[in-house]
CSV table of N, CA, C and O and ligand atoms in Angstrom, one decimal:
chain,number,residue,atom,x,y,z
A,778,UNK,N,-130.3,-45.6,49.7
A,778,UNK,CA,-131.1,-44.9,50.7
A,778,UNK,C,-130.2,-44.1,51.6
A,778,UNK,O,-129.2,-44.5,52.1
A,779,UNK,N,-130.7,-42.9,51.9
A,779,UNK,CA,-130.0,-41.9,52.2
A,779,UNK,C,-129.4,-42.2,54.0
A,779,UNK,O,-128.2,-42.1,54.3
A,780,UNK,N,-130.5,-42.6,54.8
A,780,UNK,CA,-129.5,-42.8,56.3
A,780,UNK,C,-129.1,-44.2,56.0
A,780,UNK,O,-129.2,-44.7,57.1
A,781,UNK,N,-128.8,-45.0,55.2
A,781,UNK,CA,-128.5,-46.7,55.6
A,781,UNK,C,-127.4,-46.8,55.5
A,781,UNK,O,-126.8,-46.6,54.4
A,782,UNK,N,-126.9,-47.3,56.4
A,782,UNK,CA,-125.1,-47.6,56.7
A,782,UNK,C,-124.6,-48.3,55.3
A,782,UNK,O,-123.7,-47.9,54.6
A,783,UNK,N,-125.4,-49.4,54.9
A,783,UNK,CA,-124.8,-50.1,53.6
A,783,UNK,C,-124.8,-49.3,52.7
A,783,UNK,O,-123.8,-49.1,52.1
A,784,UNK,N,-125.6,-48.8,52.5
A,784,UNK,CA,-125.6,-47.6,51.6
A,784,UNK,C,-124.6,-46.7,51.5
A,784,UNK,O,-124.4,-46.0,50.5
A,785,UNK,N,-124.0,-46.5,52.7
A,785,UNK,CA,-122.9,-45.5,52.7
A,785,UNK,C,-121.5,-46.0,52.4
A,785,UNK,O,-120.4,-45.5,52.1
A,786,UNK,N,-122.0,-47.2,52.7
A,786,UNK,CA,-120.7,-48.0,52.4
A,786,UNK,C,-120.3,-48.5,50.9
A,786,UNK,O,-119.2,-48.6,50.4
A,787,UNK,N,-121.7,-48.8,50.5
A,787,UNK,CA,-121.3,-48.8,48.9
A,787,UNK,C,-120.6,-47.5,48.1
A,787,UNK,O,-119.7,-47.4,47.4
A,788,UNK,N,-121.4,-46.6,48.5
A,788,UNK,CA,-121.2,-45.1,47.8
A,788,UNK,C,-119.6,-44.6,48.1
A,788,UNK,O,-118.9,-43.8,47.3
A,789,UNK,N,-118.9,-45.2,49.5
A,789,UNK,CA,-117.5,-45.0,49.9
A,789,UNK,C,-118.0,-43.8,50.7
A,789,UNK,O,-117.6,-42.7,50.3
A,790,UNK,N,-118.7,-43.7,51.6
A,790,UNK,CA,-119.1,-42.5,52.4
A,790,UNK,C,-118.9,-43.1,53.4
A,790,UNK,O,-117.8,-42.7,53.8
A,791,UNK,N,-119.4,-44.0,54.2
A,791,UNK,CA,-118.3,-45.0,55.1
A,791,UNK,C,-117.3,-45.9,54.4
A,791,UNK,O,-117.6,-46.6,53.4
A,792,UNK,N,-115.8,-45.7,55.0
A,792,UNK,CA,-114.8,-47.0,54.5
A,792,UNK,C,-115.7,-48.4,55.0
A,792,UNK,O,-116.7,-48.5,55.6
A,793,UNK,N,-115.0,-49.3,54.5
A,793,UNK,CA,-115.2,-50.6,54.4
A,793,UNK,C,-114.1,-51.2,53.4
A,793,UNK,O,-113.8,-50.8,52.3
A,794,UNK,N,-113.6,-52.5,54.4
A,794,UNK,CA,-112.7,-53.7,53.8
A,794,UNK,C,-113.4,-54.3,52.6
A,794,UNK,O,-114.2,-55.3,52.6
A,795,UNK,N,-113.2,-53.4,51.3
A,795,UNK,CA,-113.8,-53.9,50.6
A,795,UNK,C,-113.4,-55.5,50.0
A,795,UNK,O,-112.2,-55.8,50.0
A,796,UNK,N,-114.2,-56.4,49.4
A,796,UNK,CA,-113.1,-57.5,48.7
A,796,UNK,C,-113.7,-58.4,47.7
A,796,UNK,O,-113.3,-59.5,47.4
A,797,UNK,N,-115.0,-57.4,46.9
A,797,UNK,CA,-115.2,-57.9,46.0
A,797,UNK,C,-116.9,-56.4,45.5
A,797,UNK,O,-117.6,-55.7,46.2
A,798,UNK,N,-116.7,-56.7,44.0
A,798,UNK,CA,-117.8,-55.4,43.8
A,798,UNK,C,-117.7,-56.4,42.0
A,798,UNK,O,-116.9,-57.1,41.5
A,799,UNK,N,-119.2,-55.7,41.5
A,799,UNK,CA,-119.7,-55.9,40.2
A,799,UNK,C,-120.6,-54.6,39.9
A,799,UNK,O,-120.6,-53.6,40.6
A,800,UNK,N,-121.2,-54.7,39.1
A,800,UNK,CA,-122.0,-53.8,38.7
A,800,UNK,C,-123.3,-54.0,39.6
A,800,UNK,O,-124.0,-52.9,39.7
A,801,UNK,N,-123.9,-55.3,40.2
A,801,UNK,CA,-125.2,-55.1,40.9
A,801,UNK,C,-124.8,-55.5,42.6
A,801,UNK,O,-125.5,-55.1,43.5
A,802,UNK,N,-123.7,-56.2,42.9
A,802,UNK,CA,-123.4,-56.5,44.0
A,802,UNK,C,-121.9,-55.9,45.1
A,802,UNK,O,-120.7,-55.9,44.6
A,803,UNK,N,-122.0,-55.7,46.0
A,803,UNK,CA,-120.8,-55.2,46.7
A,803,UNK,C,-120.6,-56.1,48.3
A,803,UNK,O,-121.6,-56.4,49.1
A,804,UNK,N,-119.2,-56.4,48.5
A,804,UNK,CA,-118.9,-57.2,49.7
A,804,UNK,C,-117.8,-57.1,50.6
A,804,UNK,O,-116.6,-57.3,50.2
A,805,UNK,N,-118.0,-56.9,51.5
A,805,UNK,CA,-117.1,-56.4,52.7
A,805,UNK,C,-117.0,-57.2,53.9
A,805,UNK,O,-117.8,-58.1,54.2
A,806,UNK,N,-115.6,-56.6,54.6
A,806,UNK,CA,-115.7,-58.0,56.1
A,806,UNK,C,-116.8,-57.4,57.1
A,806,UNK,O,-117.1,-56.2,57.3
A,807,UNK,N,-117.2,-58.0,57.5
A,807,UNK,CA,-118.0,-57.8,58.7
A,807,UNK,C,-117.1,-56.6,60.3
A,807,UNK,O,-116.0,-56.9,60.7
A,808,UNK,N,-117.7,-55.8,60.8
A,808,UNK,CA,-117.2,-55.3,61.2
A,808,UNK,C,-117.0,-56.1,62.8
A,808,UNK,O,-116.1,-55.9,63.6
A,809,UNK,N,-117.9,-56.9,62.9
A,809,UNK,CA,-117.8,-58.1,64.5
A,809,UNK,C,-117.5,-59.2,63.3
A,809,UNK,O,-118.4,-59.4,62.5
A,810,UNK,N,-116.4,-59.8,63.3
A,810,UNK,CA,-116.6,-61.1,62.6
A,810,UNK,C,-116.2,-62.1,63.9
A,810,UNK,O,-115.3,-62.1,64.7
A,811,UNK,N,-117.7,-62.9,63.7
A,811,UNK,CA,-117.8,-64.1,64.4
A,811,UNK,C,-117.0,-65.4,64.2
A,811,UNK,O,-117.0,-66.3,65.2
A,812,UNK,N,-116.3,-65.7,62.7
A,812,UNK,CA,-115.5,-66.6,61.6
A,812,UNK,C,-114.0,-66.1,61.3
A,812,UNK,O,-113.9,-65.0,60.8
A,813,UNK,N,-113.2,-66.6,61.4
A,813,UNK,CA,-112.1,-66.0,60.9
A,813,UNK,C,-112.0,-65.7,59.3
A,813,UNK,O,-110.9,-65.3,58.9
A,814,UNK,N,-113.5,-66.1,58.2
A,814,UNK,CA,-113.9,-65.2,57.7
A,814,UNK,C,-115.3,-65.0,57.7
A,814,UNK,O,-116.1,-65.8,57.9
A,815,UNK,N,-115.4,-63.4,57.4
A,815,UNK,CA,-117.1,-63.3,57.8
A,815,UNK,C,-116.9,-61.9,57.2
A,815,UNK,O,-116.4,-60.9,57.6
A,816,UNK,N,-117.8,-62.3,56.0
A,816,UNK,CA,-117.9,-61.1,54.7
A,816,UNK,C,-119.4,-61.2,54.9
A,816,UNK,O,-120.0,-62.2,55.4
A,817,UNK,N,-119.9,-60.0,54.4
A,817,UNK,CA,-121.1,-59.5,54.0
A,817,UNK,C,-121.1,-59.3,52.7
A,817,UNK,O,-120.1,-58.9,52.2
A,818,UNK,N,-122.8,-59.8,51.9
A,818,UNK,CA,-122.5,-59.8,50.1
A,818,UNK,C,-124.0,-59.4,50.0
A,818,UNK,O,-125.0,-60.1,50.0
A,819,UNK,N,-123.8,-58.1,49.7
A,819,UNK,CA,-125.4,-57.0,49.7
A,819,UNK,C,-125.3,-56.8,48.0
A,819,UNK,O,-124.4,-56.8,47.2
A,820,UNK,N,-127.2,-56.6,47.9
A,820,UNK,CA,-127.1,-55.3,46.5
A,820,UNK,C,-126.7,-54.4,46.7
A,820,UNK,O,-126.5,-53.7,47.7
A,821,UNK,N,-126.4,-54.2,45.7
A,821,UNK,CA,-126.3,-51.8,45.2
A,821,UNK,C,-127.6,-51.9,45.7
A,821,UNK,O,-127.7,-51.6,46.9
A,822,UNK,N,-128.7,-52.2,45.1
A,822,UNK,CA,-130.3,-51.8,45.3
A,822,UNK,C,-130.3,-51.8,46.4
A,822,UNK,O,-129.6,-52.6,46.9
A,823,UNK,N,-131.2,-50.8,47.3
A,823,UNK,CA,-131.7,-51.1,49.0
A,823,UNK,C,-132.9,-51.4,48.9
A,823,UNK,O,-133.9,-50.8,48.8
A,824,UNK,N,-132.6,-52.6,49.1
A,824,UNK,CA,-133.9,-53.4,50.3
A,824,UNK,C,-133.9,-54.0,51.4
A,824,UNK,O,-133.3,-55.0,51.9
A,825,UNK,N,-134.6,-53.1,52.0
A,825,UNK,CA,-134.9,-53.3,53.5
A,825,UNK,C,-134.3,-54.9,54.0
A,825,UNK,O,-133.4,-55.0,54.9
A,826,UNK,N,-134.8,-55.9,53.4
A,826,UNK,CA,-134.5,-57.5,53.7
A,826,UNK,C,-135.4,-58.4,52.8
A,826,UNK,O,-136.4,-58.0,52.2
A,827,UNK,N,-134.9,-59.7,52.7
A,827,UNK,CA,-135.5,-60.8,51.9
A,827,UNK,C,-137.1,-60.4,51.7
A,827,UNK,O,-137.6,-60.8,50.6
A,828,UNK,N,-138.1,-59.6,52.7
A,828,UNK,CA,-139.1,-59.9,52.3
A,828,UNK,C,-139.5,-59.1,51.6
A,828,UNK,O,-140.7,-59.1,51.2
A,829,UNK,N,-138.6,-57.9,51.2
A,829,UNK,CA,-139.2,-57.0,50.4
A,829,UNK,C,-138.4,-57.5,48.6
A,829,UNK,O,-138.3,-56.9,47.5
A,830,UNK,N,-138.2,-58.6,49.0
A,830,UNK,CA,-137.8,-59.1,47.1
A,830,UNK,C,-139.0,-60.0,46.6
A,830,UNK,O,-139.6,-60.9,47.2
A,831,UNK,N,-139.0,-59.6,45.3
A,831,UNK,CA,-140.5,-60.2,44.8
A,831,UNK,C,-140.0,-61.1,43.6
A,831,UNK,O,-138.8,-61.4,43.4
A,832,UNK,N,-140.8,-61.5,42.8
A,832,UNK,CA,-140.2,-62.4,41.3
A,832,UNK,C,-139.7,-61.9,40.5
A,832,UNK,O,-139.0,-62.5,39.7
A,833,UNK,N,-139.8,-60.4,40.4
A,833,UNK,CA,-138.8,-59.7,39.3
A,833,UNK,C,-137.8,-59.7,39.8
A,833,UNK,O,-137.1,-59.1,39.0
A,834,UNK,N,-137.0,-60.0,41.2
A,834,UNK,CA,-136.1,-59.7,41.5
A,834,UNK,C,-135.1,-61.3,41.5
A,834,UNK,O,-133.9,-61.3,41.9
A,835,UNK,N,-135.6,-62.2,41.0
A,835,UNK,CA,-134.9,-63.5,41.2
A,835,UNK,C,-133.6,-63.5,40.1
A,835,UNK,O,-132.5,-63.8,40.6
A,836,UNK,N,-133.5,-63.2,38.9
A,836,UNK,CA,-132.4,-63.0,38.4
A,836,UNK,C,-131.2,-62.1,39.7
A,836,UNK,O,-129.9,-62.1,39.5
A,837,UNK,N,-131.6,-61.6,40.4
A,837,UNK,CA,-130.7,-60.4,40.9
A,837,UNK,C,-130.0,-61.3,42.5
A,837,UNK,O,-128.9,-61.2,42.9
A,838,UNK,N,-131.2,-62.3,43.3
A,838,UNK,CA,-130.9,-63.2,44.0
A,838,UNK,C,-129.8,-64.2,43.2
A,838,UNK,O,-128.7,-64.4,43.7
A,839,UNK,N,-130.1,-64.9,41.9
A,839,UNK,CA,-129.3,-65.2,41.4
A,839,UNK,C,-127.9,-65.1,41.1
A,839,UNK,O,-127.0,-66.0,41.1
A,840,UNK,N,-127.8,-64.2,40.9
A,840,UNK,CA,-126.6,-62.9,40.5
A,840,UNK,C,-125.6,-62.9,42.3
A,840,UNK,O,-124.4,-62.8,42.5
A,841,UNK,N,-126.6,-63.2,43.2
A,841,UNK,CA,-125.6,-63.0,44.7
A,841,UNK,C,-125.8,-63.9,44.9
A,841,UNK,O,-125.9,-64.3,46.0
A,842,UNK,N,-125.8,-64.5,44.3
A,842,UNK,CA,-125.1,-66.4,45.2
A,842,UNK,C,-124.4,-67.1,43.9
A,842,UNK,O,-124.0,-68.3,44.0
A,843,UNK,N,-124.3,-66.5,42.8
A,843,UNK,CA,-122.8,-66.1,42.0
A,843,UNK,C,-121.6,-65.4,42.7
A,843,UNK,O,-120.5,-65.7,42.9
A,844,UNK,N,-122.4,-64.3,43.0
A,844,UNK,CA,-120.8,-64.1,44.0
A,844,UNK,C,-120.3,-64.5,44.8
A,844,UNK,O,-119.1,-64.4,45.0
A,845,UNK,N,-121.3,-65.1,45.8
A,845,UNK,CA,-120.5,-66.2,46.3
A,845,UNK,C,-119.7,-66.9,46.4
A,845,UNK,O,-118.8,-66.9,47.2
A,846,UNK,N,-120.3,-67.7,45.1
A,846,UNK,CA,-119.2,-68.8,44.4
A,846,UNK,C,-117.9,-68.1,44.3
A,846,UNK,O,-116.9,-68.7,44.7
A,847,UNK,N,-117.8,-66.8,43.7
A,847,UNK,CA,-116.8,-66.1,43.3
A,847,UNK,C,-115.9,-66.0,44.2
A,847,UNK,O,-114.7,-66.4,44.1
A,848,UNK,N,-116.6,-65.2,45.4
A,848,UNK,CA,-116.1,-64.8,46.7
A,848,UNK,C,-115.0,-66.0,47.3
A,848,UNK,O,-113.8,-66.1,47.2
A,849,UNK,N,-116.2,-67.0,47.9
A,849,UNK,CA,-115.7,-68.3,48.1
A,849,UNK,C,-114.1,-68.6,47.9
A,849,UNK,O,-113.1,-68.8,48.5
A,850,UNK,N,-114.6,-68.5,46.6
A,850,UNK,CA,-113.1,-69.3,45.3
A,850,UNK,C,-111.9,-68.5,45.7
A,850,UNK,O,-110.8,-69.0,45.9
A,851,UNK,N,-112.1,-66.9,46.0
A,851,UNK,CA,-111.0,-66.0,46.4
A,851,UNK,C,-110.6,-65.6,47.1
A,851,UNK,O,-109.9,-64.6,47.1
A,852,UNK,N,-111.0,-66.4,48.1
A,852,UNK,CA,-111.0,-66.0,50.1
A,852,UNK,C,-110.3,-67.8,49.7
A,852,UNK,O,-109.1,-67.6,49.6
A,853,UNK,N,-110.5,-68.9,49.4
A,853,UNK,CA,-110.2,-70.0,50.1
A,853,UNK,C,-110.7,-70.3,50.9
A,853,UNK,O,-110.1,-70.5,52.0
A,854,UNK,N,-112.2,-70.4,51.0
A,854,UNK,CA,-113.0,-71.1,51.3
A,854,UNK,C,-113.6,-72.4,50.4
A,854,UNK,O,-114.2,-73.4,50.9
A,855,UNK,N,-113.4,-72.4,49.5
A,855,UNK,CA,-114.7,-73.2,49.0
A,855,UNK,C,-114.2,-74.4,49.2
A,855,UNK,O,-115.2,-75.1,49.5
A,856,UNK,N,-112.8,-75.3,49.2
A,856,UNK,CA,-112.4,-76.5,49.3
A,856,UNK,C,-113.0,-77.0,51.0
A,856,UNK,O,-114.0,-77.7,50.9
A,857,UNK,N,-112.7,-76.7,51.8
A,857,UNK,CA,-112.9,-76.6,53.4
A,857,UNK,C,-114.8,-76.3,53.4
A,857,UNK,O,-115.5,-77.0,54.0
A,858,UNK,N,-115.4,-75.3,52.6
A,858,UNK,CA,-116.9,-75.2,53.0
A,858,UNK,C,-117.0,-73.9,53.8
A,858,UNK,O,-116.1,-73.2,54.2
A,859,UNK,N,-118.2,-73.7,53.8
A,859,UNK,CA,-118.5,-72.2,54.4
A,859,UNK,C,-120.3,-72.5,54.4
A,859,UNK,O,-121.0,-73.5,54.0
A,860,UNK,N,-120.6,-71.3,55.0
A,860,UNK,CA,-122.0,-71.1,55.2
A,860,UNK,C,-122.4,-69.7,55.0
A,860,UNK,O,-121.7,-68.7,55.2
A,861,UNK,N,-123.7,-69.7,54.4
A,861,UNK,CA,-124.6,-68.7,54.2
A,861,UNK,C,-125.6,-68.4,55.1
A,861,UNK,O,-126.3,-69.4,55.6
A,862,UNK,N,-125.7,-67.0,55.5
A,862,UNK,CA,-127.0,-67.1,56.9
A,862,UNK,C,-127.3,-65.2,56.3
A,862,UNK,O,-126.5,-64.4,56.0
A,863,UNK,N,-129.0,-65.3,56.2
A,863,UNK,CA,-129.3,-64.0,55.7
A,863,UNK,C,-130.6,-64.0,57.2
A,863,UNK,O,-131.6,-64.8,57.2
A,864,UNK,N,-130.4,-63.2,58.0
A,864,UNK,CA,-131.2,-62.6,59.0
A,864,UNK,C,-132.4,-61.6,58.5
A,864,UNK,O,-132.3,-60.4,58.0
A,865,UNK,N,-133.4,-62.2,58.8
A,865,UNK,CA,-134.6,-61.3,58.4
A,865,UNK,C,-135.7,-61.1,59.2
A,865,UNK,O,-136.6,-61.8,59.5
A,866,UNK,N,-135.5,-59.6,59.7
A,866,UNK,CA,-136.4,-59.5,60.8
A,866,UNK,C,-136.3,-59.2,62.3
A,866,UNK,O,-135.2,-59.7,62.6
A,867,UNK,N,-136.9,-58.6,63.5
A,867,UNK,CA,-136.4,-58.8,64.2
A,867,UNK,C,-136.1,-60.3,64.9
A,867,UNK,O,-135.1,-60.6,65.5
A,868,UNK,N,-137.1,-61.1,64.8
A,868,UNK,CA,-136.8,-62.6,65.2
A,868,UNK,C,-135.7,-63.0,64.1
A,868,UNK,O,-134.7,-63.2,64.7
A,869,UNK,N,-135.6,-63.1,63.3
A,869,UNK,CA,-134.1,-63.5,62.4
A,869,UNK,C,-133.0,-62.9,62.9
A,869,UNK,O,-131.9,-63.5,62.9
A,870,UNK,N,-132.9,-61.7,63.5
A,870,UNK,CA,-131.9,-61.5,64.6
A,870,UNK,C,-131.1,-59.8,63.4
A,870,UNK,O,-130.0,-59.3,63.5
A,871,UNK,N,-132.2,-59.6,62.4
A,871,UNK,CA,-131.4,-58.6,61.4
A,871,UNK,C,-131.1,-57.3,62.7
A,871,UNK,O,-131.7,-56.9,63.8
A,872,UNK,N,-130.2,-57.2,62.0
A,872,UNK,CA,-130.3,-55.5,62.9
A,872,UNK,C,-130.1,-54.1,61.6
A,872,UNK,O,-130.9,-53.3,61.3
A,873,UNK,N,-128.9,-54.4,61.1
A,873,UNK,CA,-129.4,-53.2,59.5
A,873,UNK,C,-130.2,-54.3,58.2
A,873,UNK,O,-130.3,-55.4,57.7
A,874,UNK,N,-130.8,-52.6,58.3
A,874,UNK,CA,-132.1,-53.3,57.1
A,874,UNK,C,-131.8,-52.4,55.9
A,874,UNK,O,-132.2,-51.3,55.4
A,875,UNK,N,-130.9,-53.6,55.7
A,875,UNK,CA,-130.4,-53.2,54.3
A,875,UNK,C,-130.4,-54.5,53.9
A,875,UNK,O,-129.6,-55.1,54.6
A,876,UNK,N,-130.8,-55.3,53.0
A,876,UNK,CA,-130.6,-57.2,52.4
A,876,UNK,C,-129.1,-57.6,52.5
A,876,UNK,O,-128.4,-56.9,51.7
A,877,UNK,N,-128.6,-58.6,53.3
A,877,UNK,CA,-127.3,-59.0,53.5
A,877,UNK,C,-127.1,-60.3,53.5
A,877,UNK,O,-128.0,-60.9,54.2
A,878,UNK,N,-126.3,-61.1,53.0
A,878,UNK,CA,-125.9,-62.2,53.1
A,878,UNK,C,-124.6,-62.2,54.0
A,878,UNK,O,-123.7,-61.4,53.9
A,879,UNK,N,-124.6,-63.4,55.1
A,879,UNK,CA,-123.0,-63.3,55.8
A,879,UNK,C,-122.4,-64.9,55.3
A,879,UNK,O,-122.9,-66.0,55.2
A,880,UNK,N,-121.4,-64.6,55.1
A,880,UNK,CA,-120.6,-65.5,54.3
A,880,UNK,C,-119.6,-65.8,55.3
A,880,UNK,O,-118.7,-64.9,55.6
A,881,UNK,N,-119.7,-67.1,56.1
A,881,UNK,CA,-118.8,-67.4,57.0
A,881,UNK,C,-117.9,-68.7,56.9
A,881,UNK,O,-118.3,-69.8,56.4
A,882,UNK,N,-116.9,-68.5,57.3
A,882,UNK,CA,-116.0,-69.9,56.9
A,882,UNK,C,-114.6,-69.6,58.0
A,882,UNK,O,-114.5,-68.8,59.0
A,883,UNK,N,-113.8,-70.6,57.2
A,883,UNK,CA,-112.5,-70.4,58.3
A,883,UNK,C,-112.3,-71.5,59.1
A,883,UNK,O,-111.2,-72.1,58.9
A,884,UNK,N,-113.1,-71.8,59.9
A,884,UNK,CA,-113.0,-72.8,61.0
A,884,UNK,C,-114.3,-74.0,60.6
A,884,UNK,O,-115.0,-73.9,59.7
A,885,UNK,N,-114.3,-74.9,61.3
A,885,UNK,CA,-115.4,-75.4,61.6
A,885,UNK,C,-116.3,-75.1,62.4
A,885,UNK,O,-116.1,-75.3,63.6
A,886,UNK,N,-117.8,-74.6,61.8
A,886,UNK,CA,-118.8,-73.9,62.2
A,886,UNK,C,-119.4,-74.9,63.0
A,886,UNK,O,-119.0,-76.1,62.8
A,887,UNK,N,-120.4,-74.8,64.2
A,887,UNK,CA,-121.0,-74.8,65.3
A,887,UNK,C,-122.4,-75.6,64.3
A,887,UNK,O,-122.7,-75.2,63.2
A,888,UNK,N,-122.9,-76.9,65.0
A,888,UNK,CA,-123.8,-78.0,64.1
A,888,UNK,C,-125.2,-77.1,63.9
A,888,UNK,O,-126.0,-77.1,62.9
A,889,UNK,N,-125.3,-76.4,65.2
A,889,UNK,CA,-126.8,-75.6,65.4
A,889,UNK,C,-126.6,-74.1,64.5
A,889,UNK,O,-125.6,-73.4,64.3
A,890,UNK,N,-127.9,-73.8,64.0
A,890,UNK,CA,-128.1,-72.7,63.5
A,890,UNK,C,-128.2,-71.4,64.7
A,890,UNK,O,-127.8,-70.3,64.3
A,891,UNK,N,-128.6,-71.5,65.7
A,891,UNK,CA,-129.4,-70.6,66.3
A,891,UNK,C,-129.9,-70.7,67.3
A,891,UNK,O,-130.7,-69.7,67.7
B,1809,LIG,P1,-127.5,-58.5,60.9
B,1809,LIG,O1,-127.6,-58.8,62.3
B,1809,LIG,O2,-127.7,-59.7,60.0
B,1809,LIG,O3,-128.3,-57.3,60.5
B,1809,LIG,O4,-125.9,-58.2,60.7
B,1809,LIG,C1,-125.4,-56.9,60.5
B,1809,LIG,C2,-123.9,-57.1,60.4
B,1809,LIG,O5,-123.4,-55.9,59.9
B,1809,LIG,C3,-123.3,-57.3,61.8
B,1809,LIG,O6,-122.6,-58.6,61.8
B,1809,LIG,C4,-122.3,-56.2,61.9
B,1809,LIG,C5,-122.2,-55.6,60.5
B,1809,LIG,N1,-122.0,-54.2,60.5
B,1809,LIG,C6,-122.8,-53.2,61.0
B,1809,LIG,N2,-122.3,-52.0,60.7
B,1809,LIG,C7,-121.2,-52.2,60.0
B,1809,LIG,C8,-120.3,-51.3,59.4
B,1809,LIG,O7,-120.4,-50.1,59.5
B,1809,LIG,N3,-119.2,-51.8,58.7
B,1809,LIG,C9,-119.1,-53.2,58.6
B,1809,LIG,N4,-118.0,-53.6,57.9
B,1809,LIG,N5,-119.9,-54.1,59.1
B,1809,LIG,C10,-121.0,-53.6,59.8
């Protein structure tokens, strides 16, 4: 989508720390990282956020929380643990609406969500 920052950032029209890409998914550091790590792990496809994905799209949810694992494994995260938090909405606290997952680790995360 033509004004959406992630969008621009997949295409390389905005830089971004990139540190991981496939054919349906792309992942970068967060530009405020709250974690000493704190990646974002979006589609290529633009969707607005989680509520615009339907049942044809569950293979493709599937597919990002494979990279994950992937991510995880190549940051050095995964032995220690990390957390997934996907904001949807203005009460979810989204601000770009573009579908994002934030992948945080690093430290020992805070017991409360929110
Ligand atoms: P959310 O509140 O869930 O919509 O989080 C959006 C995140 O995106 C926020 O943590 C900051 C990050 N962000 C926004 N613009 C950019 C950017 O241009 N580059 C990078 N790397 N991150 C960005």
């Amino acid at each position: 989508m033509e004004d959406c920052i992630f969008c621009k950032i997949i295409n390389g029209i905005v830089p971004s720390n990139k540190i991981f890409e496939d054919d349906l998914v792309f992942a970068f550091r967060d530009i405020h990282p709250v974690a000493p790590a704190h990646i974002l792990i979006i589609p290529k496809k633009h969707y607005p956020n989680l509520e615009a994905i339907d049942a044809t799209d569950q293979p493709l949810l599937s597919h990002l929380l494979h990279a994950v694992n992937l991510i995880a494994r190549q940051e050095c995260l995964d032995k220690n643990g990390y957390r997934i938090a996907i904001n949807c909405g203005p009460w979810g606290g989204q601000v770009v609406q573009h579908l994002h997952m934030h992948l945080l680790g690093g430290r020992k995360l805070a017991d409360e969500l929110g």
